[in-house]
Amino acid sequence: MRIAIDAMGGDHAPSLIVQGAMDAAAEWPDTELVLVGDKAAIEPLLNGKKPANVTLCHTDEVIGPDEEPVKAVRRKKGSSMVVAGQLVREKHADAMISAGNTGALMTTGLLVVGRLEGIERPALAPMLPTMDDIGVLALDLGANMDAKPEHLLQYAIMGSIYRTKVHGLDNPRVGLLNVGTEERKGNELTKAAYDLLEQAPINFIGNVEARDLLNRSCDILICDGFAGNIMLKAIEGTAGTLMTYLKEAFGESFMTKIAAAIMMPKLRSLRKKMDYKEHGSAPLLGLNGLVMKCHGSSDALAVKSAIRQARVAIKAQLTESIAVEIGGRS
């Protein structure tokens, strides 16, 4: 098992990316980790103690967070992200992980790794936190701003395979994001997608509303990237605002500080539920190789969690399973 890691992508690269990889290398000695990036920046972080299952792949270029994705990928063929993608394409790595520019990673997936035959649009599929700690897999949450009904159908099939193979859920429930739960609700896209999902070999439970997601109204949420990304940002903003408010409220007086001390275990539990670091990364499903996207501000724990996810997906032959299912329907 060999996993390529874009060591130069992300807000805390390369230090915390390398730290997360080192932690993972110690825990899973059967997995080879390839740190792709500037050796001059990476080697001092290893403190002369590079594990036997960690190798370096030197690159001179880095794709920045604000660069235009297509231009950056085409012009910077020697960047850490593109080189990691090439390792996957050429079967020198079973997966790649990056916390870098999301658009550039999607472009790398399409232009370098390539799509699976029969897949029209790969989808970004992060986990949304739920109160029962199981989570909802949501796709697409930003890889594609526009979608056709057929794209949503493929998202549902790929998401079902992912939740079964990687998360071990038997017959996961698929819900379609909508403005109401009634069958004929929504716009032309959701109405047409509803009919396709009803006929698909999945456990489709109908329309679901965003307000019910944190109580896990479904296991897989299907939506176009535009609506999905707005929903994701709203959830992140609400969670951040709530925690800020609670912190200010509990610090107002001596009595509220005592209340905070009593409530602290529950507050920490809530914060952990809403913490993206616990979920590690989101797969780009539909590519001819496993590509995992970490949050831009990922720390060492998030990187290690992403490596854990990639190991499970590789062992479960996730990409091969999607290829067989989609290929059989093409």
mmCIF file of C-alpha atoms in Angstrom:
data_model
loop_
_atom_site.group_PDB
_atom_site.id
_atom_site.type_symbol
_atom_site.label_atom_id
_atom_site.label_comp_id
_atom_site.label_asym_id
_atom_site.label_seq_id
_atom_site.Cartn_x
_atom_site.Cartn_y
_atom_site.Cartn_z
ATOM 1 C CA MET A 1 0.000 0.000 0.000
ATOM 2 C CA ARG A 2 1.549 3.274 -1.150
ATOM 3 C CA ILE A 3 0.051 6.731 -0.524
ATOM 4 C CA ALA A 4 1.395 9.964 -2.046
ATOM 5 C CA ILE A 5 1.014 13.078 0.105
ATOM 6 C CA ASP A 6 1.185 16.633 -1.227
ATOM 7 C CA ALA A 7 3.488 17.940 1.503
ATOM 8 C CA MET A 8 3.354 21.536 0.233
ATOM 9 C CA GLY A 9 -0.427 22.007 0.051
ATOM 10 C CA GLY A 10 -2.428 23.630 2.858
ATOM 11 C CA ASP A 11 -2.210 26.501 5.323
ATOM 12 C CA HIS A 12 0.192 24.633 7.618
ATOM 13 C CA ALA A 13 2.381 22.984 4.993
ATOM 14 C CA PRO A 14 4.850 21.479 5.127
ATOM 15 C CA SER A 15 5.313 21.271 8.926
ATOM 16 C CA LEU A 16 1.970 19.816 10.070
ATOM 17 C CA ILE A 17 1.521 17.777 6.890
ATOM 18 C CA VAL A 18 4.853 16.083 7.532
ATOM 19 C CA GLN A 19 4.055 15.630 11.234
ATOM 20 C CA GLY A 20 0.770 13.917 10.383
ATOM 21 C CA ALA A 21 2.531 11.651 7.906
ATOM 22 C CA MET A 22 5.191 10.746 10.468
ATOM 23 C CA ASP A 23 2.501 9.891 13.033
ATOM 24 C CA ALA A 24 0.748 7.694 10.473
ATOM 25 C CA ALA A 25 3.986 6.012 9.434
ATOM 26 C CA ALA A 26 4.635 5.012 13.035
ATOM 27 C CA GLU A 27 1.134 3.575 13.482
ATOM 28 C CA TRP A 28 0.906 1.751 10.137
ATOM 29 C CA PRO A 29 4.351 0.410 9.185
ATOM 30 C CA ASP A 30 2.766 -1.672 6.412
ATOM 31 C CA THR A 31 1.924 1.509 4.477
ATOM 32 C CA GLU A 32 4.538 3.406 2.463
ATOM 33 C CA LEU A 33 4.068 7.168 2.500
ATOM 34 C CA VAL A 34 5.589 9.296 -0.259
ATOM 35 C CA LEU A 35 6.061 12.934 0.765
ATOM 36 C CA VAL A 36 5.946 14.985 -2.434
ATOM 37 C CA GLY A 37 7.503 18.431 -2.155
ATOM 38 C CA ASP A 38 10.647 20.491 -1.631
ATOM 39 C CA LYS A 39 13.261 18.298 0.048
ATOM 40 C CA ALA A 40 15.003 21.357 1.472
ATOM 41 C CA ALA A 41 11.818 22.250 3.362
ATOM 42 C CA ILE A 42 10.816 18.701 4.307
ATOM 43 C CA GLU A 43 14.074 17.072 5.453
ATOM 44 C CA PRO A 44 14.696 19.403 8.462
ATOM 45 C CA LEU A 45 11.223 18.480 9.747
ATOM 46 C CA LEU A 46 12.200 14.805 9.892
ATOM 47 C CA ASN A 47 14.930 15.541 12.470
ATOM 48 C CA GLY A 48 17.148 12.902 10.905
ATOM 49 C CA LYS A 49 14.656 10.175 11.891
ATOM 50 C CA LYS A 50 12.959 9.271 8.637
ATOM 51 C CA PRO A 51 11.065 5.971 9.083
ATOM 52 C CA ALA A 52 11.757 3.132 6.658
ATOM 53 C CA ASN A 53 8.229 3.436 5.234
ATOM 54 C CA VAL A 54 8.570 7.143 4.354
ATOM 55 C CA THR A 55 10.185 8.277 1.088
ATOM 56 C CA LEU A 56 10.675 11.723 -0.425
ATOM 57 C CA CYS A 57 9.831 12.807 -3.969
ATOM 58 C CA HIS A 58 11.395 16.182 -4.700
ATOM 59 C CA THR A 59 9.458 18.884 -6.561
ATOM 60 C CA ASP A 60 10.339 22.523 -7.154
ATOM 61 C CA GLU A 61 6.906 24.073 -7.600
ATOM 62 C CA VAL A 62 3.822 24.671 -5.457
ATOM 63 C CA ILE A 63 0.279 25.592 -6.509
ATOM 64 C CA GLY A 64 -0.930 28.432 -4.302
ATOM 65 C CA PRO A 65 -4.400 28.697 -2.741
ATOM 66 C CA ASP A 66 -5.470 31.617 -4.949
ATOM 67 C CA GLU A 67 -4.162 30.425 -8.303
ATOM 68 C CA GLU A 68 -6.558 29.770 -11.186
ATOM 69 C CA PRO A 69 -6.894 25.949 -11.134
ATOM 70 C CA VAL A 70 -6.653 24.991 -14.811
ATOM 71 C CA LYS A 71 -3.796 27.383 -15.601
ATOM 72 C CA ALA A 72 -1.891 26.349 -12.487
ATOM 73 C CA VAL A 73 -2.134 22.614 -13.202
ATOM 74 C CA ARG A 74 -1.142 23.036 -16.855
ATOM 75 C CA ARG A 75 1.743 25.409 -16.198
ATOM 76 C CA LYS A 76 3.119 23.843 -13.027
ATOM 77 C CA LYS A 77 3.587 20.233 -14.077
ATOM 78 C CA GLY A 78 6.383 19.966 -11.520
ATOM 79 C CA SER A 79 4.227 21.071 -8.587
ATOM 80 C CA SER A 80 3.782 18.807 -5.572
ATOM 81 C CA MET A 81 0.060 18.341 -6.269
ATOM 82 C CA VAL A 82 0.448 17.451 -9.946
ATOM 83 C CA VAL A 83 3.382 15.100 -9.310
ATOM 84 C CA ALA A 84 1.371 13.287 -6.629
ATOM 85 C CA GLY A 85 -1.425 12.911 -9.175
ATOM 86 C CA GLN A 86 1.031 11.515 -11.703
ATOM 87 C CA LEU A 87 2.148 8.888 -9.194
ATOM 88 C CA VAL A 88 -1.475 7.731 -8.908
ATOM 89 C CA ARG A 89 -2.052 7.790 -12.663
ATOM 90 C CA GLU A 90 1.087 5.746 -13.312
ATOM 91 C CA LYS A 91 0.146 3.265 -10.539
ATOM 92 C CA HIS A 92 3.218 4.182 -8.479
ATOM 93 C CA ALA A 93 0.822 5.126 -5.670
ATOM 94 C CA ASP A 94 -2.562 3.712 -4.649
ATOM 95 C CA ALA A 95 -3.872 7.090 -3.474
ATOM 96 C CA MET A 96 -2.956 10.742 -3.055
ATOM 97 C CA ILE A 97 -3.846 13.221 -0.306
ATOM 98 C CA SER A 98 -3.719 17.021 -0.494
ATOM 99 C CA ALA A 99 -4.830 19.974 1.640
ATOM 100 C CA GLY A 100 -4.094 22.372 -1.211
ATOM 101 C CA ASN A 101 -6.207 24.409 -3.623
ATOM 102 C CA THR A 102 -9.528 22.533 -4.027
ATOM 103 C CA GLY A 103 -10.092 23.660 -7.611
ATOM 104 C CA ALA A 104 -6.556 22.709 -8.573
ATOM 105 C CA LEU A 105 -6.963 19.302 -6.956
ATOM 106 C CA MET A 106 -10.185 18.722 -8.886
ATOM 107 C CA THR A 107 -8.391 19.759 -12.078
ATOM 108 C CA THR A 108 -5.484 17.457 -11.229
ATOM 109 C CA GLY A 109 -7.981 14.651 -10.757
ATOM 110 C CA LEU A 110 -9.580 15.292 -14.140
ATOM 111 C CA LEU A 111 -6.516 16.133 -16.255
ATOM 112 C CA VAL A 112 -3.834 14.029 -14.565
ATOM 113 C CA VAL A 113 -5.455 11.086 -12.761
ATOM 114 C CA GLY A 114 -8.407 10.926 -15.178
ATOM 115 C CA ARG A 115 -12.052 9.937 -14.825
ATOM 116 C CA LEU A 116 -13.363 6.418 -14.583
ATOM 117 C CA GLU A 117 -15.020 5.234 -17.769
ATOM 118 C CA GLY A 118 -18.703 6.129 -17.676
ATOM 119 C CA ILE A 119 -18.332 8.882 -15.060
ATOM 120 C CA GLU A 120 -19.443 12.279 -16.352
ATOM 121 C CA ARG A 121 -18.599 14.400 -13.290
ATOM 122 C CA PRO A 122 -16.469 13.362 -10.314
ATOM 123 C CA ALA A 123 -17.858 14.608 -6.995
ATOM 124 C CA LEU A 124 -16.352 15.994 -3.785
ATOM 125 C CA ALA A 125 -17.855 13.981 -0.924
ATOM 126 C CA PRO A 126 -17.066 15.243 2.596
ATOM 127 C CA MET A 127 -18.734 14.006 5.778
ATOM 128 C CA LEU A 128 -21.186 16.286 7.564
ATOM 129 C CA PRO A 129 -21.233 15.848 11.365
ATOM 130 C CA THR A 130 -24.356 14.474 13.045
ATOM 131 C CA MET A 131 -25.438 14.304 16.666
ATOM 132 C CA ASP A 132 -25.059 10.500 16.739
ATOM 133 C CA ASP A 133 -21.431 10.779 15.522
ATOM 134 C CA ILE A 134 -22.101 8.610 12.445
ATOM 135 C CA GLY A 135 -22.227 11.483 9.957
ATOM 136 C CA VAL A 136 -23.793 12.090 6.556
ATOM 137 C CA LEU A 137 -21.786 11.695 3.355
ATOM 138 C CA ALA A 138 -22.708 14.642 1.129
ATOM 139 C CA LEU A 139 -21.981 14.968 -2.572
ATOM 140 C CA ASP A 140 -21.384 17.084 -4.451
ATOM 141 C CA LEU A 141 -20.327 19.935 -2.141
ATOM 142 C CA GLY A 142 -18.373 22.102 -4.505
ATOM 143 C CA ALA A 143 -16.470 20.229 -7.202
ATOM 144 C CA ASN A 144 -19.127 21.092 -9.826
ATOM 145 C CA MET A 145 -21.344 24.163 -9.561
ATOM 146 C CA ASP A 146 -23.835 22.850 -12.131
ATOM 147 C CA ALA A 147 -25.238 19.357 -12.507
ATOM 148 C CA LYS A 148 -27.633 17.327 -14.620
ATOM 149 C CA PRO A 149 -30.051 14.737 -13.215
ATOM 150 C CA GLU A 150 -27.776 11.977 -14.534
ATOM 151 C CA HIS A 151 -24.885 13.419 -12.530
ATOM 152 C CA LEU A 152 -26.912 13.266 -9.311
ATOM 153 C CA LEU A 153 -27.747 9.642 -10.099
ATOM 154 C CA GLN A 154 -24.048 8.805 -10.410
ATOM 155 C CA TYR A 155 -23.316 10.676 -7.174
ATOM 156 C CA ALA A 156 -25.906 8.505 -5.401
ATOM 157 C CA ILE A 157 -24.435 5.264 -6.717
ATOM 158 C CA MET A 158 -20.851 6.256 -5.882
ATOM 159 C CA GLY A 159 -21.861 7.515 -2.440
ATOM 160 C CA SER A 160 -23.679 4.277 -1.669
ATOM 161 C CA ILE A 161 -20.613 2.233 -2.608
ATOM 162 C CA TYR A 162 -18.357 4.480 -0.491
ATOM 163 C CA ARG A 163 -20.521 4.251 2.630
ATOM 164 C CA THR A 164 -20.819 0.501 2.280
ATOM 165 C CA LYS A 165 -17.180 -0.249 1.435
ATOM 166 C CA VAL A 166 -15.423 2.330 3.632
ATOM 167 C CA HIS A 167 -17.876 2.954 6.482
ATOM 168 C CA GLY A 168 -19.445 -0.498 6.652
ATOM 169 C CA LEU A 169 -23.052 0.746 6.448
ATOM 170 C CA ASP A 170 -25.488 -1.877 5.200
ATOM 171 C CA ASN A 171 -28.015 -0.519 2.677
ATOM 172 C CA PRO A 172 -27.294 3.196 3.395
ATOM 173 C CA ARG A 173 -30.211 5.625 2.977
ATOM 174 C CA VAL A 174 -29.938 8.135 0.131
ATOM 175 C CA GLY A 175 -31.712 11.498 0.408
ATOM 176 C CA LEU A 176 -32.081 14.284 -2.174
ATOM 177 C CA LEU A 177 -31.540 17.815 -0.814
ATOM 178 C CA ASN A 178 -34.680 19.845 -1.393
ATOM 179 C CA VAL A 179 -36.859 22.620 -0.013
ATOM 180 C CA GLY A 180 -39.466 20.146 1.230
ATOM 181 C CA THR A 181 -39.953 16.427 1.680
ATOM 182 C CA GLU A 182 -42.906 16.100 -0.699
ATOM 183 C CA GLU A 183 -42.224 14.124 -3.872
ATOM 184 C CA ARG A 184 -42.882 16.896 -6.421
ATOM 185 C CA LYS A 185 -41.064 19.679 -4.536
ATOM 186 C CA GLY A 186 -38.077 21.549 -5.918
ATOM 187 C CA ASN A 187 -36.736 22.858 -9.199
ATOM 188 C CA GLU A 188 -36.467 21.100 -12.552
ATOM 189 C CA LEU A 189 -33.164 19.468 -11.579
ATOM 190 C CA THR A 190 -34.405 17.868 -8.373
ATOM 191 C CA LYS A 191 -37.706 16.771 -9.922
ATOM 192 C CA ALA A 192 -35.934 14.988 -12.783
ATOM 193 C CA ALA A 193 -33.296 13.539 -10.440
ATOM 194 C CA TYR A 194 -36.006 12.213 -8.115
ATOM 195 C CA ASP A 195 -37.426 10.033 -10.890
ATOM 196 C CA LEU A 196 -33.981 8.613 -11.736
ATOM 197 C CA LEU A 197 -33.093 7.938 -8.099
ATOM 198 C CA GLU A 198 -36.362 6.090 -7.540
ATOM 199 C CA GLN A 199 -35.398 3.593 -10.244
ATOM 200 C CA ALA A 200 -31.753 3.179 -9.206
ATOM 201 C CA PRO A 201 -30.349 0.157 -7.293
ATOM 202 C CA ILE A 202 -29.974 2.202 -4.099
ATOM 203 C CA ASN A 203 -31.957 2.770 -0.899
ATOM 204 C CA PHE A 204 -33.539 6.071 -1.959
ATOM 205 C CA ILE A 205 -35.766 7.547 0.778
ATOM 206 C CA GLY A 206 -36.880 10.686 -1.074
ATOM 207 C CA ASN A 207 -36.373 14.397 -0.471
ATOM 208 C CA VAL A 208 -34.739 15.673 2.719
ATOM 209 C CA GLU A 209 -34.395 19.183 4.149
ATOM 210 C CA ALA A 210 -31.150 20.775 5.318
ATOM 211 C CA ARG A 211 -32.553 21.457 8.797
ATOM 212 C CA ASP A 212 -32.804 17.707 9.497
ATOM 213 C CA LEU A 213 -29.294 16.707 8.407
ATOM 214 C CA LEU A 214 -27.533 17.031 11.770
ATOM 215 C CA ASN A 215 -29.996 14.464 13.120
ATOM 216 C CA ARG A 216 -28.960 12.125 10.272
ATOM 217 C CA SER A 217 -32.167 12.110 8.271
ATOM 218 C CA CYS A 218 -30.210 10.133 5.665
ATOM 219 C CA ASP A 219 -26.785 8.486 5.319
ATOM 220 C CA ILE A 220 -25.975 10.002 1.915
ATOM 221 C CA LEU A 221 -27.078 13.465 0.807
ATOM 222 C CA ILE A 222 -27.265 14.178 -2.930
ATOM 223 C CA CYS A 223 -27.197 17.724 -4.334
ATOM 224 C CA ASP A 224 -25.568 19.903 -6.961
ATOM 225 C CA GLY A 225 -22.310 21.592 -5.962
ATOM 226 C CA PHE A 226 -23.777 25.100 -5.843
ATOM 227 C CA ALA A 227 -26.554 24.327 -3.357
ATOM 228 C CA GLY A 228 -24.347 21.886 -1.470
ATOM 229 C CA ASN A 229 -21.495 24.337 -0.947
ATOM 230 C CA ILE A 230 -23.862 27.057 0.283
ATOM 231 C CA MET A 231 -25.344 24.570 2.762
ATOM 232 C CA LEU A 232 -21.871 23.491 3.931
ATOM 233 C CA LYS A 233 -20.716 27.084 4.512
ATOM 234 C CA ALA A 234 -23.944 27.831 6.412
ATOM 235 C CA ILE A 235 -23.373 24.853 8.722
ATOM 236 C CA GLU A 236 -19.716 25.799 9.297
ATOM 237 C CA GLY A 237 -20.641 29.422 9.983
ATOM 238 C CA THR A 238 -23.440 28.511 12.378
ATOM 239 C CA ALA A 239 -21.213 26.117 14.325
ATOM 240 C CA GLY A 240 -18.431 28.698 14.592
ATOM 241 C CA THR A 241 -20.796 31.461 15.675
ATOM 242 C CA LEU A 242 -22.436 29.221 18.282
ATOM 243 C CA MET A 243 -19.110 28.273 19.864
ATOM 244 C CA THR A 244 -17.999 31.923 19.907
ATOM 245 C CA TYR A 245 -21.245 32.976 21.558
ATOM 246 C CA LEU A 246 -21.006 30.260 24.220
ATOM 247 C CA LYS A 247 -17.412 31.235 24.991
ATOM 248 C CA GLU A 248 -18.395 34.879 25.464
ATOM 249 C CA ALA A 249 -21.520 34.038 27.473
ATOM 250 C CA PHE A 250 -19.704 31.731 29.875
ATOM 251 C CA GLY A 251 -17.024 34.345 30.521
ATOM 252 C CA GLU A 252 -19.395 37.148 31.540
ATOM 253 C CA SER A 253 -19.323 36.633 35.329
ATOM 254 C CA PHE A 254 -18.044 34.468 38.158
ATOM 255 C CA MET A 255 -21.254 32.415 38.132
ATOM 256 C CA THR A 256 -21.198 31.801 34.386
ATOM 257 C CA LYS A 257 -17.562 30.689 34.676
ATOM 258 C CA ILE A 258 -18.602 28.129 37.279
ATOM 259 C CA ALA A 259 -21.380 26.990 34.929
ATOM 260 C CA ALA A 260 -18.824 26.721 32.133
ATOM 261 C CA ALA A 261 -16.599 24.503 34.284
ATOM 262 C CA ILE A 262 -19.550 22.192 34.952
ATOM 263 C CA MET A 263 -20.570 22.148 31.277
ATOM 264 C CA MET A 264 -17.039 21.819 29.890
ATOM 265 C CA PRO A 265 -17.127 18.041 29.172
ATOM 266 C CA LYS A 266 -20.357 18.444 27.171
ATOM 267 C CA LEU A 267 -19.035 21.511 25.351
ATOM 268 C CA ARG A 268 -15.864 19.672 24.384
ATOM 269 C CA SER A 269 -18.005 16.806 23.118
ATOM 270 C CA LEU A 270 -20.071 19.225 20.999
ATOM 271 C CA ARG A 271 -16.960 20.877 19.626
ATOM 272 C CA LYS A 272 -15.527 17.479 18.697
ATOM 273 C CA LYS A 273 -18.747 16.542 16.891
ATOM 274 C CA MET A 274 -18.461 19.674 14.744
ATOM 275 C CA ASP A 275 -14.697 19.400 14.139
ATOM 276 C CA TYR A 276 -13.732 18.645 10.533
ATOM 277 C CA LYS A 277 -10.352 17.313 11.741
ATOM 278 C CA GLU A 278 -12.080 14.220 13.112
ATOM 279 C CA HIS A 279 -13.235 13.284 9.605
ATOM 280 C CA GLY A 280 -9.828 13.802 7.995
ATOM 281 C CA SER A 281 -10.635 14.270 4.339
ATOM 282 C CA ALA A 282 -13.172 14.046 1.553
ATOM 283 C CA PRO A 283 -12.738 11.738 -1.449
ATOM 284 C CA LEU A 284 -13.102 12.907 -5.025
ATOM 285 C CA LEU A 285 -15.282 10.049 -6.222
ATOM 286 C CA GLY A 286 -15.350 9.029 -9.879
ATOM 287 C CA LEU A 287 -11.642 9.308 -10.661
ATOM 288 C CA ASN A 288 -9.413 6.525 -11.989
ATOM 289 C CA GLY A 289 -7.562 6.451 -8.691
ATOM 290 C CA LEU A 290 -8.149 7.467 -5.089
ATOM 291 C CA VAL A 291 -7.798 11.230 -4.466
ATOM 292 C CA MET A 292 -8.503 12.630 -0.987
ATOM 293 C CA LYS A 293 -9.002 16.334 -0.193
ATOM 294 C CA CYS A 294 -8.104 17.607 3.281
ATOM 295 C CA HIS A 295 -9.381 20.912 4.655
ATOM 296 C CA GLY A 296 -7.020 23.774 3.851
ATOM 297 C CA SER A 297 -6.267 24.401 7.531
ATOM 298 C CA SER A 298 -5.743 20.728 8.370
ATOM 299 C CA ASP A 299 -3.374 19.916 11.223
ATOM 300 C CA ALA A 300 -1.396 16.738 11.877
ATOM 301 C CA LEU A 301 -4.450 14.921 13.269
ATOM 302 C CA ALA A 302 -6.451 15.671 10.109
ATOM 303 C CA VAL A 303 -3.638 14.399 7.880
ATOM 304 C CA LYS A 304 -3.306 11.212 9.896
ATOM 305 C CA SER A 305 -7.093 10.718 9.753
ATOM 306 C CA ALA A 306 -6.967 11.172 5.975
ATOM 307 C CA ILE A 307 -4.280 8.512 5.683
ATOM 308 C CA ARG A 308 -6.419 6.175 7.790
ATOM 309 C CA GLN A 309 -9.375 6.769 5.455
ATOM 310 C CA ALA A 310 -7.240 6.153 2.393
ATOM 311 C CA ARG A 311 -5.992 2.849 3.827
ATOM 312 C CA VAL A 312 -9.556 1.642 4.387
ATOM 313 C CA ALA A 313 -10.642 2.707 0.892
ATOM 314 C CA ILE A 314 -7.674 0.989 -0.742
ATOM 315 C CA LYS A 315 -8.268 -2.242 1.156
ATOM 316 C CA ALA A 316 -11.970 -2.129 0.235
ATOM 317 C CA GLN A 317 -11.074 -1.633 -3.463
ATOM 318 C CA LEU A 318 -13.322 1.423 -3.603
ATOM 319 C CA THR A 319 -12.237 2.685 -7.033
ATOM 320 C CA GLU A 320 -12.535 -0.768 -8.588
ATOM 321 C CA SER A 321 -16.038 -1.228 -7.135
ATOM 322 C CA ILE A 322 -17.238 2.103 -8.541
ATOM 323 C CA ALA A 323 -15.742 1.240 -11.939
ATOM 324 C CA VAL A 324 -17.616 -2.074 -12.036
ATOM 325 C CA GLU A 325 -20.947 -0.570 -10.965
ATOM 326 C CA ILE A 326 -20.843 2.482 -13.247
ATOM 327 C CA GLY A 327 -19.352 0.479 -16.115
ATOM 328 C CA GLY A 328 -22.190 -1.980 -15.902
ATOM 329 C CA ARG A 329 -24.716 0.848 -16.270
ATOM 330 C CA SER A 330 -22.969 2.663 -19.127
#
